[in-house]
Tab-separated table of C-alpha atoms in Angstrom:
chain	number	residue	atom	x	y	z
A	177	MET	CA	7.777	-4.077	25.313
A	178	THR	CA	8.874	-4.760	21.840
A	179	ASN	CA	11.422	-1.990	20.511
A	180	THR	CA	9.631	0.912	18.665
A	181	ASN	CA	12.996	2.286	17.264
A	182	LEU	CA	13.480	2.101	13.630
A	183	SER	CA	17.110	2.806	13.783
A	184	GLY	CA	19.319	-0.129	12.125
A	185	LYS	CA	16.028	-1.694	10.977
A	186	THR	CA	15.879	-2.910	7.278
A	187	VAL	CA	12.707	-1.518	5.862
A	188	LEU	CA	11.283	-2.409	2.360
A	189	VAL	CA	9.131	-0.333	0.498
A	190	ILE	CA	7.594	-2.025	-2.367
A	191	GLY	CA	6.118	0.941	-4.878
A	192	GLY	CA	8.453	3.419	-2.975
A	193	SER	CA	9.549	5.357	-5.966
A	194	ALA	CA	6.809	8.140	-5.676
A	195	GLY	CA	3.850	9.152	-3.449
A	196	ILE	CA	2.955	7.533	-0.298
A	197	GLY	CA	5.961	4.623	-0.488
A	198	LEU	CA	8.447	7.537	-0.996
A	199	ASP	CA	7.378	9.399	2.186
A	200	ILE	CA	7.248	6.361	3.834
A	201	ALA	CA	10.778	5.389	2.958
A	202	ARG	CA	11.877	8.931	3.740
A	203	ILE	CA	10.225	9.162	7.108
A	204	ALA	CA	11.868	5.949	8.060
A	205	ALA	CA	15.208	6.690	6.585
A	206	GLY	CA	15.114	9.872	8.749
A	207	GLU	CA	14.435	7.706	12.023
A	208	GLY	CA	17.873	5.855	10.934
A	209	ALA	CA	16.442	2.531	8.955
A	210	ARG	CA	18.211	1.016	6.285
A	211	ILE	CA	15.844	1.423	3.472
A	212	HIS	CA	15.297	-0.647	0.008
A	213	ILE	CA	12.881	0.551	-2.343
A	214	ALA	CA	11.480	-1.726	-5.096
A	215	SER	CA	9.438	-0.697	-8.112
A	216	ARG	CA	8.496	-1.575	-11.653
A	217	GLY	CA	10.206	1.601	-13.319
A	218	VAL	CA	13.743	2.805	-13.374
A	219	THR	CA	15.684	2.531	-10.283
A	220	ASN	CA	17.048	5.729	-8.520
A	221	PRO	CA	14.418	8.086	-10.196
A	222	GLU	CA	14.339	11.936	-10.261
A	223	GLY	CA	13.689	12.910	-6.611
A	224	SER	CA	14.972	9.623	-5.283
A	225	LEU	CA	16.103	9.122	-1.568
A	226	GLU	CA	19.999	9.252	-1.744
A	227	THR	CA	20.220	7.020	1.263
A	228	ALA	CA	17.817	4.172	-0.192
A	229	THR	CA	19.023	1.172	-2.241
A	230	TYR	CA	16.892	0.752	-5.124
A	231	HIS	CA	15.612	-2.412	-6.957
A	232	ARG	CA	13.649	-3.127	-9.930
A	233	CYS	CA	10.858	-5.763	-9.385
A	234	ASP	CA	7.517	-6.528	-10.686
A	235	ALA	CA	5.177	-7.489	-7.914
A	236	LYS	CA	2.946	-9.378	-10.374
A	237	SER	CA	5.739	-11.800	-10.723
A	238	GLN	CA	6.379	-14.268	-7.822
A	239	GLU	CA	9.768	-15.007	-9.363
A	240	SER	CA	10.715	-11.367	-9.341
A	241	LEU	CA	9.747	-10.881	-5.688
A	242	ASP	CA	11.526	-13.979	-4.660
A	243	ARG	CA	14.713	-12.568	-6.547
A	244	LEU	CA	14.321	-9.312	-4.691
A	245	PHE	CA	14.077	-10.760	-1.064
A	246	GLU	CA	16.988	-13.180	-1.895
A	247	ALA	CA	19.272	-9.943	-2.916
A	248	ILE	CA	18.099	-7.881	0.563
A	249	GLY	CA	18.244	-10.863	2.754
A	250	PRO	CA	16.873	-10.482	6.491
A	251	VAL	CA	14.151	-7.643	6.519
A	252	ASP	CA	12.437	-6.360	9.655
A	253	HIS	CA	9.226	-4.336	7.989
A	254	VAL	CA	8.042	-4.273	4.635
A	255	ALA	CA	5.395	-1.865	3.246
A	256	MET	CA	3.444	-2.693	0.428
A	257	THR	CA	1.910	0.394	-1.695
A	258	VAL	CA	2.156	-0.566	-5.391
A	259	HIS	CA	-1.171	-1.313	-7.011
A	260	GLU	CA	-3.064	-0.924	-10.389
A	261	SER	CA	-4.994	2.496	-10.991
A	262	ALA	CA	-8.801	1.715	-11.075
A	263	ALA	CA	-9.259	4.939	-12.992
A	264	ARG	CA	-6.780	4.018	-15.642
A	265	LEU	CA	-8.485	0.504	-16.084
A	266	GLY	CA	-12.001	2.166	-15.942
A	267	ILE	CA	-13.468	0.133	-13.410
A	268	ASP	CA	-14.633	3.134	-11.452
A	269	THR	CA	-18.093	2.737	-13.010
A	270	THR	CA	-21.527	1.112	-12.581
A	271	ALA	CA	-21.926	-2.822	-12.891
A	272	ASP	CA	-23.778	-2.660	-16.132
A	273	LYS	CA	-20.483	-0.945	-17.709
A	274	MET	CA	-17.878	-3.128	-16.089
A	275	ASN	CA	-15.100	-4.545	-17.703
A	276	LEU	CA	-14.693	-7.473	-15.968
A	277	ASP	CA	-11.221	-8.260	-17.508
A	278	ALA	CA	-10.288	-4.975	-16.150
A	279	VAL	CA	-11.398	-5.884	-12.697
A	280	MET	CA	-9.436	-8.950	-12.849
A	281	GLU	CA	-6.370	-7.039	-13.748
A	282	TYR	CA	-6.994	-4.606	-10.788
A	283	CYS	CA	-7.265	-7.827	-8.515
A	284	ASN	CA	-4.089	-9.439	-9.814
A	285	GLY	CA	-2.500	-6.032	-9.355
A	286	LYS	CA	-3.886	-4.915	-6.064
A	287	PHE	CA	-4.763	-8.122	-4.198
A	288	PHE	CA	-2.631	-11.014	-5.700
A	289	SER	CA	0.603	-8.803	-5.793
A	290	GLN	CA	0.194	-8.099	-2.188
A	291	TYR	CA	-0.356	-11.798	-1.459
A	292	ARG	CA	2.650	-12.519	-3.490
A	293	VAL	CA	4.800	-10.190	-1.227
A	294	ILE	CA	3.723	-11.958	1.703
A	295	LYS	CA	4.845	-15.348	0.348
A	296	ALA	CA	8.059	-13.934	-0.670
A	297	ALA	CA	8.647	-12.100	2.521
A	298	LEU	CA	8.129	-14.766	4.986
A	299	PRO	CA	11.524	-16.698	4.808
A	300	HIS	CA	13.298	-13.360	5.346
A	301	LEU	CA	10.980	-11.598	7.909
A	302	ALA	CA	12.288	-10.853	11.382
A	303	SER	CA	10.533	-12.963	14.267
A	304	ALA	CA	8.989	-9.676	15.326
A	305	GLY	CA	8.761	-8.078	11.854
A	306	SER	CA	6.040	-6.694	10.211
A	307	ILE	CA	4.200	-6.476	6.846
A	308	THR	CA	1.919	-3.817	5.837
A	309	LEU	CA	-0.501	-3.930	3.032
A	310	THR	CA	-2.737	-1.259	1.413
A	311	SER	CA	-6.447	-1.465	1.270
A	312	GLY	CA	-8.936	1.454	1.064
A	313	VAL	CA	-11.770	3.380	2.849
A	314	ALA	CA	-14.059	2.065	-0.190
A	315	SER	CA	-13.927	-1.449	1.603
A	316	ARG	CA	-16.298	-0.159	3.932
A	317	GLY	CA	-17.876	3.197	2.935
A	318	SER	CA	-20.109	3.852	0.337
A	319	MET	CA	-18.629	5.350	-2.829
A	320	ALA	CA	-20.430	5.874	-6.359
A	321	ASN	CA	-19.166	3.383	-9.041
A	322	HIS	CA	-16.570	1.453	-6.630
A	323	SER	CA	-18.245	-2.119	-6.543
A	324	ALA	CA	-15.228	-3.709	-7.926
A	325	ILE	CA	-12.765	-1.761	-6.088
A	326	SER	CA	-14.531	-2.117	-2.751
A	327	ALA	CA	-14.611	-5.785	-3.264
A	328	VAL	CA	-10.645	-5.982	-3.880
A	329	ASN	CA	-9.971	-3.627	-0.951
A	330	ALA	CA	-12.252	-5.673	1.480
A	331	ALA	CA	-10.573	-8.950	0.292
A	332	ILE	CA	-7.028	-7.481	1.310
A	333	GLU	CA	-8.607	-6.505	4.877
A	334	ALA	CA	-10.044	-10.165	5.419
A	335	CYS	CA	-6.721	-11.705	4.575
A	336	VAL	CA	-4.839	-9.258	7.086
A	337	ARG	CA	-7.141	-10.176	9.971
A	338	GLN	CA	-6.692	-14.225	9.165
A	339	LEU	CA	-2.747	-13.605	8.442
A	340	ALA	CA	-2.079	-11.840	11.719
A	341	LYS	CA	-3.323	-14.883	13.661
A	342	GLU	CA	-1.804	-17.412	11.237
A	343	LEU	CA	1.734	-15.747	11.127
A	344	ALA	CA	2.321	-14.483	14.545
A	345	PRO	CA	4.552	-13.394	15.930
A	346	HIS	CA	4.885	-11.646	12.709
A	347	ARG	CA	2.436	-8.772	12.474
A	348	MET	CA	-0.046	-8.311	9.480
A	349	ASN	CA	-1.694	-4.789	9.128
A	350	ALA	CA	-3.170	-2.688	6.347
A	351	VAL	CA	-3.604	1.061	5.846
A	352	ALA	CA	-6.829	2.237	4.351
A	353	PRO	CA	-6.156	5.462	2.639
A	354	GLY	CA	-8.945	7.883	1.763
A	355	VAL	CA	-8.577	9.860	-1.480
A	356	THR	CA	-4.936	11.151	-1.475
A	357	ALA	CA	-2.985	13.575	-3.576
A	358	THR	CA	-0.746	11.199	-5.731
A	359	THR	CA	-0.525	10.358	-9.264
A	360	THR	CA	-3.330	7.657	-8.773
A	361	TYR	CA	-6.057	9.639	-10.391
A	362	ASP	CA	-4.048	11.263	-13.163
A	363	ALA	CA	-5.555	8.751	-15.595
A	364	MET	CA	-8.661	10.884	-15.412
A	365	THR	CA	-9.050	14.120	-17.437
A	366	PRO	CA	-7.938	17.456	-15.280
A	367	ALA	CA	-11.679	18.558	-15.310
A	368	ALA	CA	-12.706	14.936	-13.958
A	369	LYS	CA	-10.284	14.902	-11.309
A	370	GLU	CA	-11.035	18.210	-10.183
A	371	ASP	CA	-14.674	17.284	-9.937
A	372	PHE	CA	-13.795	13.897	-8.203
A	373	VAL	CA	-11.792	15.588	-5.697
A	374	LYS	CA	-14.096	18.514	-4.986
A	375	LYS	CA	-16.982	16.064	-4.141
A	376	ILE	CA	-14.898	13.717	-2.060
A	377	ALA	CA	-13.513	16.735	-0.002
A	378	ALA	CA	-17.001	18.154	0.311
A	379	LYS	CA	-18.034	14.762	2.295
A	380	VAL	CA	-15.095	14.489	4.400
A	381	PRO	CA	-15.429	16.133	7.825
A	382	LEU	CA	-11.788	17.594	7.254
A	383	GLN	CA	-12.921	19.131	4.009
A	384	ARG	CA	-9.968	18.463	1.907
A	385	ILE	CA	-8.131	15.027	0.712
A	386	ALA	CA	-5.026	13.574	2.248
A	387	SER	CA	-1.232	14.464	1.333
A	388	ALA	CA	0.809	11.383	0.781
A	389	GLU	CA	2.983	12.354	3.874
A	390	GLU	CA	-0.368	11.936	6.102
A	391	VAL	CA	-1.029	8.474	4.767
A	392	ALA	CA	2.676	7.521	4.981
A	393	LEU	CA	2.649	8.032	8.779
A	394	ALA	CA	0.206	5.278	9.356
A	395	TYR	CA	2.742	2.448	7.944
A	396	ILE	CA	5.454	3.996	10.145
A	397	PHE	CA	3.041	3.353	13.154
A	398	ALA	CA	2.299	-0.009	11.971
A	399	MET	CA	6.000	-0.706	11.821
A	400	LYS	CA	6.539	0.839	15.325
A	401	SER	CA	3.914	-0.248	17.567
A	402	GLY	CA	4.607	-3.782	18.126
A	403	TYR	CA	1.199	-4.726	19.817
A	404	VAL	CA	-0.454	-3.922	16.502
A	405	THR	CA	-1.360	-6.846	14.231
A	406	GLY	CA	-4.514	-7.699	12.558
A	407	SER	CA	-5.695	-4.407	12.198
A	408	VAL	CA	-6.791	-1.989	9.423
A	409	ILE	CA	-5.558	1.689	10.033
A	410	ASP	CA	-7.889	4.174	8.337
A	411	VAL	CA	-6.544	7.393	7.063
A	412	SER	CA	-9.786	9.150	5.547
A	413	GLY	CA	-10.177	12.430	7.215
A	414	GLY	CA	-13.308	11.062	8.783
A	415	GLN	CA	-14.908	9.761	5.670
A	416	LEU	CA	-16.210	6.582	7.238
A	417	VAL	CA	-18.218	8.543	9.709
A	418	ALA	CA	-19.421	11.322	7.627
């Protein structure tokens, strides 16, 4: 049986300076892992994890990612949570109003950035190591104004299923969060954000949105369970069965 203990393991969280990523790092550190956090912003931000090593990295640049992995060396688990905000880009809209340049930016920031991480990580990833990507429940659930968003998420999930076979014994998984209490939706006006959250919560069996910590636990599970690969782990409060 594969060791499910994170103690002594090297865990890299890309996009770990806040939100879901920071909670992944915090939980893994609590289990004894050596934590590296990479983000585009400042290193050691306010509220940072004192035991983590921080790195500045831009996942839109393959060279930046290659330098990151060279600096870290061997790594056991990688979690990728950084992505572009669809709300900021304004692609949470109907097809007739869709800005295709913004869709391309979203695709680059969410799909291709994650694919670049895989490419950079593989030479450094432990034989039983894992990479966990981030998609979203809109890939398989109907959500208004999410046609472009759902397509990008679906691409990530299809990629995970293919790579799980191609890259074995490395493990590849994705976490698909529902609406989560992070800064992702801060590009909306406060009134629009409140209305959006209320509408989603009303449709979800649990009648609320997720906390970042609740979603982070799914990434920890993907790291620790050595027989999970090629899977999409939904953390949606039952949104897909609503």
